[in-house]
mmCIF file of C-alpha atoms in Angstrom:
data_model
loop_
_atom_site.group_PDB
_atom_site.id
_atom_site.type_symbol
_atom_site.label_atom_id
_atom_site.label_comp_id
_atom_site.label_asym_id
_atom_site.label_seq_id
_atom_site.Cartn_x
_atom_site.Cartn_y
_atom_site.Cartn_z
ATOM 1 C CA MET P 1 -18.753 -4.781 -26.556
ATOM 2 C CA LYS P 2 -19.050 -6.451 -23.155
ATOM 3 C CA ILE P 3 -16.249 -8.605 -21.725
ATOM 4 C CA CYS P 4 -18.514 -11.695 -21.657
ATOM 5 C CA GLU P 5 -19.051 -11.304 -25.427
ATOM 6 C CA ILE P 6 -15.301 -10.889 -25.924
ATOM 7 C CA LYS P 7 -14.697 -14.120 -23.965
ATOM 8 C CA ASP P 8 -17.055 -15.909 -26.345
ATOM 9 C CA LYS P 9 -15.070 -14.431 -29.253
ATOM 10 C CA ILE P 10 -11.793 -15.721 -27.751
ATOM 11 C CA ARG P 11 -13.233 -19.180 -27.239
ATOM 12 C CA GLN P 12 -14.355 -19.255 -30.910
ATOM 13 C CA PHE P 13 -11.010 -17.855 -31.957
ATOM 14 C CA LYS P 14 -9.261 -20.708 -30.106
ATOM 15 C CA LYS P 15 -11.439 -23.280 -31.822
ATOM 16 C CA ILE P 16 -10.645 -21.922 -35.244
ATOM 17 C CA ASN P 17 -6.980 -21.206 -34.791
ATOM 18 C CA LEU P 18 -6.098 -23.915 -32.249
ATOM 19 C CA LYS P 19 -2.996 -22.177 -30.961
ATOM 20 C CA ILE P 20 -3.186 -18.608 -29.889
ATOM 21 C CA GLU P 21 -1.106 -16.248 -27.707
ATOM 22 C CA THR P 22 -2.904 -13.918 -25.277
ATOM 23 C CA ASN P 23 -2.331 -11.668 -22.287
ATOM 24 C CA PHE P 24 -5.949 -12.023 -21.173
ATOM 25 C CA TYR P 25 -6.808 -14.352 -18.310
ATOM 26 C CA PHE P 26 -10.518 -15.094 -17.764
ATOM 27 C CA GLY P 27 -11.457 -13.536 -14.459
ATOM 28 C CA ILE P 28 -9.178 -10.523 -14.805
ATOM 29 C CA LEU P 29 -12.083 -8.258 -15.908
ATOM 30 C CA ASN P 30 -15.814 -8.256 -14.982
ATOM 31 C CA ASP P 31 -18.141 -9.777 -17.518
ATOM 32 C CA GLY P 32 -20.309 -6.677 -17.687
ATOM 33 C CA GLN P 33 -17.415 -4.257 -18.319
ATOM 34 C CA GLU P 34 -17.374 -2.503 -21.708
ATOM 35 C CA ALA P 35 -14.382 -2.630 -24.067
ATOM 36 C CA GLU P 36 -13.521 -1.245 -27.430
ATOM 37 C CA VAL P 37 -12.600 -3.990 -29.848
ATOM 38 C CA PHE P 38 -10.239 -4.077 -32.863
ATOM 39 C CA GLU P 39 -10.132 -7.318 -34.806
ATOM 40 C CA ASN P 40 -9.232 -9.057 -38.006
ATOM 41 C CA GLU P 41 -9.179 -12.658 -39.054
ATOM 42 C CA LYS P 42 -6.095 -13.685 -37.032
ATOM 43 C CA ALA P 43 -6.046 -11.313 -34.080
ATOM 44 C CA LEU P 44 -8.181 -9.507 -31.571
ATOM 45 C CA VAL P 45 -7.264 -6.486 -29.476
ATOM 46 C CA PHE P 46 -9.561 -4.813 -26.973
ATOM 47 C CA ILE P 47 -9.047 -1.852 -24.700
ATOM 48 C CA VAL P 48 -10.659 -1.105 -21.310
ATOM 49 C CA GLN P 49 -10.748 1.877 -19.106
ATOM 50 C CA GLU P 50 -9.050 1.161 -15.723
ATOM 51 C CA PRO P 51 -9.045 3.739 -12.915
ATOM 52 C CA ASN P 52 -5.720 5.255 -13.921
ATOM 53 C CA ARG P 53 -5.107 4.165 -17.521
ATOM 54 C CA ILE P 54 -6.462 2.599 -20.667
ATOM 55 C CA ARG P 55 -5.289 -0.980 -20.953
ATOM 56 C CA ALA P 56 -5.015 -3.246 -23.937
ATOM 57 C CA PHE P 57 -5.452 -6.979 -24.095
ATOM 58 C CA PHE P 58 -4.832 -9.188 -27.154
ATOM 59 C CA ALA P 59 -5.305 -12.672 -28.550
ATOM 60 C CA PHE P 60 -3.600 -13.661 -31.769
ATOM 61 C CA ALA P 61 -2.784 -16.525 -34.042
ATOM 62 C CA GLU P 62 -0.581 -14.604 -36.442
ATOM 63 C CA LYS P 63 1.965 -11.992 -35.484
ATOM 64 C CA ASN P 64 1.494 -9.608 -38.350
ATOM 65 C CA SER P 65 -2.269 -9.471 -37.691
ATOM 66 C CA LEU P 66 -1.560 -8.437 -34.107
ATOM 67 C CA ARG P 67 0.879 -5.726 -35.259
ATOM 68 C CA GLU P 68 -1.787 -4.297 -37.592
ATOM 69 C CA LEU P 69 -4.271 -3.978 -34.709
ATOM 70 C CA LEU P 70 -1.777 -2.527 -32.292
ATOM 71 C CA LEU P 71 -1.140 0.262 -34.761
ATOM 72 C CA LYS P 72 -4.834 1.207 -34.411
ATOM 73 C CA ILE P 73 -5.109 1.551 -30.625
ATOM 74 C CA PRO P 74 -4.978 5.018 -29.049
ATOM 75 C CA SER P 75 -1.796 6.727 -28.043
ATOM 76 C CA GLY P 76 -1.035 6.296 -24.255
ATOM 77 C CA THR P 77 -2.701 2.867 -24.027
ATOM 78 C CA VAL P 78 -0.821 0.542 -21.725
ATOM 79 C CA MET P 79 -0.295 -3.200 -22.363
ATOM 80 C CA GLU P 80 1.172 -5.843 -20.145
ATOM 81 C CA TYR P 81 2.657 -9.210 -21.046
ATOM 82 C CA ILE P 82 3.911 -11.854 -18.612
ATOM 83 C CA HIS P 83 6.667 -14.106 -19.766
ATOM 84 C CA LYS P 84 9.191 -16.613 -18.278
ATOM 85 C CA GLU P 85 12.222 -15.533 -20.292
ATOM 86 C CA GLN P 86 14.167 -12.449 -19.297
ATOM 87 C CA GLU P 87 13.640 -11.018 -22.768
ATOM 88 C CA ASN P 88 10.042 -10.736 -23.909
ATOM 89 C CA PRO P 89 9.751 -13.069 -26.951
ATOM 90 C CA LEU P 90 6.950 -10.913 -28.420
ATOM 91 C CA GLU P 91 8.669 -7.569 -27.999
ATOM 92 C CA HIS P 92 9.492 -7.167 -31.700
ATOM 93 C CA ILE P 93 5.846 -7.409 -32.574
ATOM 94 C CA PHE P 94 4.782 -4.932 -29.974
ATOM 95 C CA ILE P 95 7.509 -2.480 -31.100
ATOM 96 C CA ALA P 96 6.439 -2.930 -34.772
ATOM 97 C CA GLY P 97 2.892 -2.203 -33.609
ATOM 98 C CA GLY P 98 3.912 1.207 -32.304
ATOM 99 C CA MET P 99 4.383 0.297 -28.689
ATOM 100 C CA GLU P 100 7.400 1.192 -26.583
ATOM 101 C CA GLN P 101 8.676 -0.501 -23.475
ATOM 102 C CA TYR P 102 7.699 1.443 -20.387
ATOM 103 C CA ALA P 103 8.804 -0.794 -17.548
ATOM 104 C CA VAL P 104 9.745 -4.333 -16.725
ATOM 105 C CA PHE P 105 8.778 -6.024 -13.448
ATOM 106 C CA LEU P 106 10.282 -9.212 -12.018
ATOM 107 C CA ARG P 107 8.330 -11.514 -9.746
ATOM 108 C CA ARG P 108 10.346 -13.467 -7.271
ATOM 109 C CA THR P 109 8.753 -16.303 -5.431
ATOM 110 C CA PHE P 110 10.698 -17.707 -2.530
ATOM 111 C CA CYS P 111 9.908 -20.998 -0.818
ATOM 112 C CA TYR P 112 11.597 -21.094 2.597
ATOM 113 C CA SER P 113 12.692 -24.121 4.626
ATOM 114 C CA GLU P 114 13.325 -22.010 7.711
ATOM 115 C CA ASN P 115 12.362 -18.536 8.853
ATOM 116 C CA PRO P 116 14.943 -16.312 7.038
ATOM 117 C CA TYR P 117 14.772 -13.767 9.870
ATOM 118 C CA THR P 118 16.506 -16.290 12.131
ATOM 119 C CA ILE P 119 19.586 -16.154 9.890
ATOM 120 C CA PRO P 120 22.052 -13.645 11.332
ATOM 121 C CA GLU P 121 22.491 -10.475 9.292
ATOM 122 C CA THR P 122 25.963 -9.262 8.327
ATOM 123 C CA GLY P 123 27.524 -5.880 7.530
ATOM 124 C CA ARG P 124 25.356 -2.858 7.636
ATOM 125 C CA ARG P 125 22.287 -5.067 7.839
ATOM 126 C CA LYS P 126 23.170 -6.144 11.364
ATOM 127 C CA LEU P 127 21.539 -3.064 12.698
ATOM 128 C CA LEU P 128 18.219 -4.132 11.205
ATOM 129 C CA ALA P 129 18.002 -7.253 13.363
ATOM 130 C CA GLU P 130 19.475 -5.509 16.400
ATOM 131 C CA MET P 131 16.912 -2.758 16.266
ATOM 132 C CA TYR P 132 13.945 -5.017 15.382
ATOM 133 C CA ASP P 133 10.887 -4.165 17.330
ATOM 134 C CA PRO P 134 7.957 -6.552 16.658
ATOM 135 C CA SER P 135 5.546 -4.046 18.140
ATOM 136 C CA CYS P 136 6.669 -1.395 15.593
ATOM 137 C CA GLY P 137 3.914 0.003 13.439
ATOM 138 C CA GLU P 138 0.196 -0.368 13.516
ATOM 139 C CA TYR P 139 -2.547 -1.767 11.280
ATOM 140 C CA ALA P 140 -3.977 0.947 9.128
ATOM 141 C CA THR P 141 -7.478 2.132 9.937
ATOM 142 C CA ASP P 142 -10.249 3.985 8.072
ATOM 143 C CA ARG P 143 -8.708 7.343 9.148
ATOM 144 C CA ASP P 144 -5.516 6.443 7.252
ATOM 145 C CA VAL P 145 -7.182 5.702 3.904
ATOM 146 C CA ARG P 146 -6.947 9.244 2.398
ATOM 147 C CA GLU P 147 -3.321 9.641 3.470
ATOM 148 C CA LEU P 148 -2.360 6.253 2.119
ATOM 149 C CA TYR P 149 -4.137 6.957 -1.196
ATOM 150 C CA GLU P 150 -2.264 10.252 -1.554
ATOM 151 C CA LEU P 151 1.186 8.797 -0.587
ATOM 152 C CA ASP P 152 0.604 5.960 -3.043
ATOM 153 C CA ARG P 153 0.063 8.398 -5.866
ATOM 154 C CA GLU P 154 2.997 10.626 -4.944
ATOM 155 C CA ASN P 155 5.475 7.709 -4.740
ATOM 156 C CA PHE P 156 4.343 5.225 -7.374
ATOM 157 C CA ASP P 157 3.583 5.434 -11.028
ATOM 158 C CA VAL P 158 -0.159 5.211 -11.919
ATOM 159 C CA LEU P 159 0.664 3.664 -15.288
ATOM 160 C CA CYS P 160 2.534 0.680 -14.133
ATOM 161 C CA ASP P 161 2.566 0.236 -10.408
ATOM 162 C CA GLY P 162 -1.061 -0.793 -9.856
ATOM 163 C CA VAL P 163 -1.758 2.273 -7.718
ATOM 164 C CA PHE P 164 -4.936 1.761 -5.655
ATOM 165 C CA ASP P 165 -8.011 3.940 -5.870
ATOM 166 C CA LEU P 166 -9.840 4.946 -2.633
ATOM 167 C CA GLU P 167 -12.134 1.985 -2.707
ATOM 168 C CA GLN P 168 -9.246 -0.397 -2.996
ATOM 169 C CA TRP P 169 -7.509 1.264 -0.128
ATOM 170 C CA LYS P 170 -10.718 0.967 2.007
ATOM 171 C CA GLN P 171 -10.730 -2.749 1.174
ATOM 172 C CA VAL P 172 -7.073 -3.213 2.068
ATOM 173 C CA VAL P 173 -7.621 -1.475 5.372
ATOM 174 C CA SER P 174 -10.803 -3.373 6.161
ATOM 175 C CA ASN P 175 -8.986 -6.672 5.390
ATOM 176 C CA GLN P 176 -6.099 -5.713 7.775
ATOM 177 C CA GLU P 177 -3.617 -5.972 4.955
ATOM 178 C CA CYS P 178 -1.659 -2.803 5.642
ATOM 179 C CA LEU P 179 0.858 -2.120 8.394
ATOM 180 C CA LEU P 180 2.118 1.384 8.687
ATOM 181 C CA TYR P 181 4.601 3.446 10.717
ATOM 182 C CA ARG P 182 4.030 7.071 11.702
ATOM 183 C CA GLU P 183 6.398 9.799 12.838
ATOM 184 C CA ASN P 184 5.089 13.086 14.172
ATOM 185 C CA GLY P 185 1.582 12.062 13.066
ATOM 186 C CA LYS P 186 2.615 11.446 9.351
ATOM 187 C CA ILE P 187 2.777 8.055 7.708
ATOM 188 C CA ILE P 188 6.380 7.463 6.688
ATOM 189 C CA ALA P 189 6.302 3.797 5.826
ATOM 190 C CA PHE P 190 3.679 1.267 4.855
ATOM 191 C CA TYR P 191 3.626 -2.342 3.889
ATOM 192 C CA VAL P 192 0.641 -3.844 2.040
ATOM 193 C CA PHE P 193 0.410 -7.621 1.918
ATOM 194 C CA ARG P 194 -2.121 -10.323 1.319
ATOM 195 C CA LEU P 195 -2.402 -14.062 1.958
ATOM 196 C CA GLN P 196 -3.152 -15.851 -1.263
ATOM 197 C CA GLY P 197 -3.792 -19.416 -0.384
ATOM 198 C CA LYS P 198 -0.548 -20.663 1.025
ATOM 199 C CA LYS P 199 1.451 -17.668 -0.162
ATOM 200 C CA LEU P 200 2.233 -14.326 1.291
ATOM 201 C CA TYR P 201 2.072 -11.668 -1.362
ATOM 202 C CA CYS P 202 3.812 -8.329 -0.751
ATOM 203 C CA ASN P 203 1.564 -6.023 -2.760
ATOM 204 C CA ARG P 204 3.403 -2.789 -2.241
ATOM 205 C CA ALA P 205 5.822 -1.146 0.215
ATOM 206 C CA MET P 206 6.958 2.375 0.780
ATOM 207 C CA ASN P 207 9.551 3.818 3.144
ATOM 208 C CA LEU P 208 10.549 7.466 3.454
ATOM 209 C CA GLY P 209 12.699 6.825 6.504
ATOM 210 C CA PRO P 210 15.532 4.624 7.675
ATOM 211 C CA ALA P 211 15.596 0.963 6.538
ATOM 212 C CA ASN P 212 14.432 -0.461 9.806
ATOM 213 C CA TYR P 213 11.003 1.020 9.574
ATOM 214 C CA LEU P 214 10.036 -1.047 6.589
ATOM 215 C CA TYR P 215 12.136 -4.010 7.804
ATOM 216 C CA ASN P 216 10.135 -4.024 11.013
ATOM 217 C CA LEU P 217 6.718 -3.913 9.264
ATOM 218 C CA GLU P 218 7.731 -6.566 6.668
ATOM 219 C CA ARG P 219 9.212 -8.856 9.323
ATOM 220 C CA ARG P 220 6.114 -8.416 11.605
ATOM 221 C CA ALA P 221 3.754 -9.403 8.767
ATOM 222 C CA PHE P 222 6.051 -12.263 7.678
ATOM 223 C CA GLU P 223 6.424 -13.779 11.211
ATOM 224 C CA GLU P 224 2.668 -13.533 11.871
ATOM 225 C CA VAL P 225 1.940 -15.692 8.813
ATOM 226 C CA TRP P 226 4.985 -17.880 9.301
ATOM 227 C CA ASP P 227 3.476 -18.992 12.620
ATOM 228 C CA LYS P 228 0.426 -20.019 10.628
ATOM 229 C CA GLY P 229 2.480 -22.330 8.362
ATOM 230 C CA ILE P 230 2.977 -19.992 5.457
ATOM 231 C CA ARG P 231 6.347 -20.691 3.782
ATOM 232 C CA ILE P 232 6.063 -19.161 0.338
ATOM 233 C CA TYR P 233 6.542 -15.408 -0.282
ATOM 234 C CA TYR P 234 6.377 -13.425 -3.438
ATOM 235 C CA ALA P 235 6.556 -9.856 -4.663
ATOM 236 C CA TRP P 236 6.887 -7.905 -7.882
ATOM 237 C CA PHE P 237 9.838 -5.512 -8.330
ATOM 238 C CA ASN P 238 10.565 -2.938 -10.988
ATOM 239 C CA ILE P 239 13.885 -4.219 -12.389
ATOM 240 C CA LYS P 240 15.267 -0.618 -12.223
ATOM 241 C CA ASN P 241 14.565 -0.548 -8.453
ATOM 242 C CA ARG P 242 17.923 -1.966 -7.454
ATOM 243 C CA ARG P 243 17.539 -1.002 -3.849
ATOM 244 C CA ALA P 244 14.339 -2.963 -3.470
ATOM 245 C CA LEU P 245 15.838 -5.956 -5.269
ATOM 246 C CA LYS P 246 18.755 -6.226 -2.812
ATOM 247 C CA ARG P 247 16.577 -5.797 0.331
ATOM 248 C CA ILE P 248 16.825 -9.530 1.243
ATOM 249 C CA ASN P 249 19.413 -10.710 3.662
ATOM 250 C CA PRO P 250 22.053 -12.324 1.430
ATOM 251 C CA GLU P 251 22.714 -14.962 4.099
ATOM 252 C CA ALA P 252 19.141 -16.078 3.980
ATOM 253 C CA TYR P 253 19.534 -17.605 0.572
ATOM 254 C CA GLN P 254 20.700 -20.699 2.406
ATOM 255 C CA VAL P 255 17.154 -21.297 3.738
ATOM 256 C CA ILE P 256 15.463 -20.824 0.438
ATOM 257 C CA LYS P 257 14.350 -24.133 -1.046
ATOM 258 C CA SER P 258 13.341 -22.726 -4.442
ATOM 259 C CA ILE P 259 13.159 -19.471 -6.268
ATOM 260 C CA GLY P 260 10.671 -18.860 -9.077
ATOM 261 C CA ILE P 261 11.081 -15.920 -11.411
ATOM 262 C CA ILE P 262 8.798 -14.476 -14.096
ATOM 263 C CA TYR P 263 8.672 -11.134 -15.810
ATOM 264 C CA ASN P 264 5.946 -8.653 -16.691
ATOM 265 C CA SER P 265 6.846 -6.284 -19.515
ATOM 266 C CA ILE P 266 4.773 -3.143 -19.804
ATOM 267 C CA TYR P 267 4.444 -1.143 -23.000
ATOM 268 C CA ILE P 268 2.796 2.099 -23.925
ATOM 269 C CA LYS P 269 1.443 3.130 -27.242
ATOM 270 C CA LYS P 270 3.420 5.951 -28.790
ATOM 271 C CA MET Z 1 34.240 17.390 15.650
ATOM 272 C CA SER Z 2 36.072 19.197 12.875
ATOM 273 C CA VAL Z 3 34.690 19.008 9.326
ATOM 274 C CA GLU Z 4 37.328 16.463 8.374
ATOM 275 C CA GLU Z 5 36.393 14.283 11.339
ATOM 276 C CA LYS Z 6 32.641 14.582 10.382
ATOM 277 C CA ILE Z 7 33.425 13.448 6.821
ATOM 278 C CA THR Z 8 35.502 10.561 8.104
ATOM 279 C CA PHE Z 9 32.631 9.575 10.363
ATOM 280 C CA LEU Z 10 30.229 9.720 7.415
ATOM 281 C CA GLU Z 11 32.572 7.617 5.301
ATOM 282 C CA GLU Z 12 32.533 4.937 8.056
ATOM 283 C CA VAL Z 13 28.720 5.126 8.290
ATOM 284 C CA MET Z 14 28.360 4.751 4.525
ATOM 285 C CA GLU Z 15 31.100 2.122 4.403
ATOM 286 C CA ILE Z 16 32.934 4.000 1.655
ATOM 287 C CA ASP Z 17 36.680 4.462 1.181
ATOM 288 C CA GLU Z 18 38.515 7.181 2.882
ATOM 289 C CA GLY Z 19 38.791 10.332 0.770
ATOM 290 C CA GLU Z 20 35.825 9.368 -1.437
ATOM 291 C CA LEU Z 21 33.375 11.761 0.182
ATOM 292 C CA HIS Z 22 33.457 15.483 -0.260
ATOM 293 C CA ILE Z 23 31.722 18.276 1.516
ATOM 294 C CA ASP Z 24 29.793 19.486 -1.546
ATOM 295 C CA ASP Z 25 28.726 16.038 -2.799
ATOM 296 C CA GLN Z 26 24.975 15.714 -3.452
ATOM 297 C CA LEU Z 27 23.578 12.856 -1.410
ATOM 298 C CA ASP Z 28 21.332 11.724 -4.184
ATOM 299 C CA ASP Z 29 24.507 11.068 -6.315
ATOM 300 C CA ILE Z 30 25.937 8.799 -3.670
ATOM 301 C CA GLU Z 31 24.923 5.159 -4.216
ATOM 302 C CA GLU Z 32 25.513 4.373 -0.574
ATOM 303 C CA TRP Z 33 23.069 7.021 0.587
ATOM 304 C CA ASP Z 34 20.213 4.622 1.028
ATOM 305 C CA SER Z 35 17.774 3.680 3.798
ATOM 306 C CA LEU Z 36 20.402 1.460 5.427
ATOM 307 C CA THR Z 37 22.822 4.356 5.575
ATOM 308 C CA LYS Z 38 20.093 6.521 7.047
ATOM 309 C CA LEU Z 39 19.590 3.884 9.760
ATOM 310 C CA ALA Z 40 23.284 3.631 10.468
ATOM 311 C CA LEU Z 41 23.503 7.483 10.640
ATOM 312 C CA MET Z 42 20.471 7.606 12.949
ATOM 313 C CA ALA Z 43 21.968 4.922 15.302
ATOM 314 C CA ALA Z 44 25.365 6.591 15.321
ATOM 315 C CA ILE Z 45 23.907 9.982 16.188
ATOM 316 C CA LYS Z 46 21.802 8.372 18.902
ATOM 317 C CA LYS Z 47 24.975 6.729 20.311
ATOM 318 C CA GLN Z 48 27.035 9.854 20.104
ATOM 319 C CA ASN Z 49 24.651 12.509 21.196
ATOM 320 C CA ASP Z 50 21.634 10.524 22.575
ATOM 321 C CA LYS Z 51 19.546 12.417 20.027
ATOM 322 C CA MET Z 52 16.978 10.901 17.696
ATOM 323 C CA ILE Z 53 17.081 12.233 14.230
ATOM 324 C CA THR Z 54 13.642 12.588 12.579
ATOM 325 C CA VAL Z 55 12.658 11.536 9.062
ATOM 326 C CA ASP Z 56 11.910 15.199 8.285
ATOM 327 C CA GLU Z 57 15.490 16.082 9.224
ATOM 328 C CA LEU Z 58 16.833 13.234 7.136
ATOM 329 C CA LYS Z 59 14.760 14.328 4.182
ATOM 330 C CA SER Z 60 16.039 17.878 4.500
ATOM 331 C CA PHE Z 61 19.660 16.734 3.901
ATOM 332 C CA GLN Z 62 20.698 17.460 0.324
ATOM 333 C CA THR Z 63 24.469 17.488 0.561
ATOM 334 C CA VAL Z 64 27.224 16.071 2.745
ATOM 335 C CA LYS Z 65 27.569 19.599 4.134
ATOM 336 C CA ASP Z 66 23.982 19.563 5.384
ATOM 337 C CA ILE Z 67 24.741 16.486 7.492
ATOM 338 C CA CYS Z 68 28.039 17.982 8.716
ATOM 339 C CA ASP Z 69 26.129 21.121 9.797
ATOM 340 C CA TYR Z 70 23.709 18.956 11.740
ATOM 341 C CA LEU Z 71 26.457 16.965 13.510
ATOM 342 C CA GLU Z 72 27.799 18.566 16.585
#
């Protein structure tokens, strides 16, 4: 069944059931894309082939009906659910439907009143500011696409990290959304970012070297958009990646006006 | 530097207590062995020996002994 037909089904489903829960947002998939559908009176689950995984979406009005459908989807299917609470309120249904938690991501959105890089660093982090070189790194070009693609696959998990395919990397490079740093000809750090309206989104970052390489790239990107009036920054972090979570200058919290947090729980069918 | 001096130097770079680090420790088991420590190590070596350590050299270190062998 095509996604546009599934959208019609969900609209109908909403009319009949009034209140439904879903992890599907219109616009997330192309209307012409094909999906396999599992449905009953009170729930609908559909699975689509993504470049690196099979992904499930759902809409339901009654929990047990969703559980029944989840039991039918193929082993290895991945499902994501975004929630505000630290604990996923639907987890017990997913588990009863034969899913198991694979990863949990945390999205932090910071709204700054001042440039956080002007706040002096303390402790070991002092070196980062002392060694900052705004000319460090370069924007990725077409010749870097294959190397970035391979590094991405080596260092991230294709099931949950949103690893790019070659076409996506070409797009990122053509949009000038990737800064990288080389040593002896090899890429050892990259930082992928995107301006989304008034927000700077850190899409992914990798660093195989000392901390200042990534710090330099991130700060360079941040200060370029800061000068254009961008004050909101966000990124997703795997909650197990403690090193990434503590990368912010602790002193810079004083210039954060607000912090928004949401979670994305990722499950895989057993 | 003697081995003891090198270990003391590494304890300072990693900001860990004296006597906590041992020659056979695996670096991956040391929480403080992170990219900030690698930067501090790089800066300290540059200051001491005016020598730039490469990422390939950093990646080759598996144990505290490997770093001690590298240090002069």
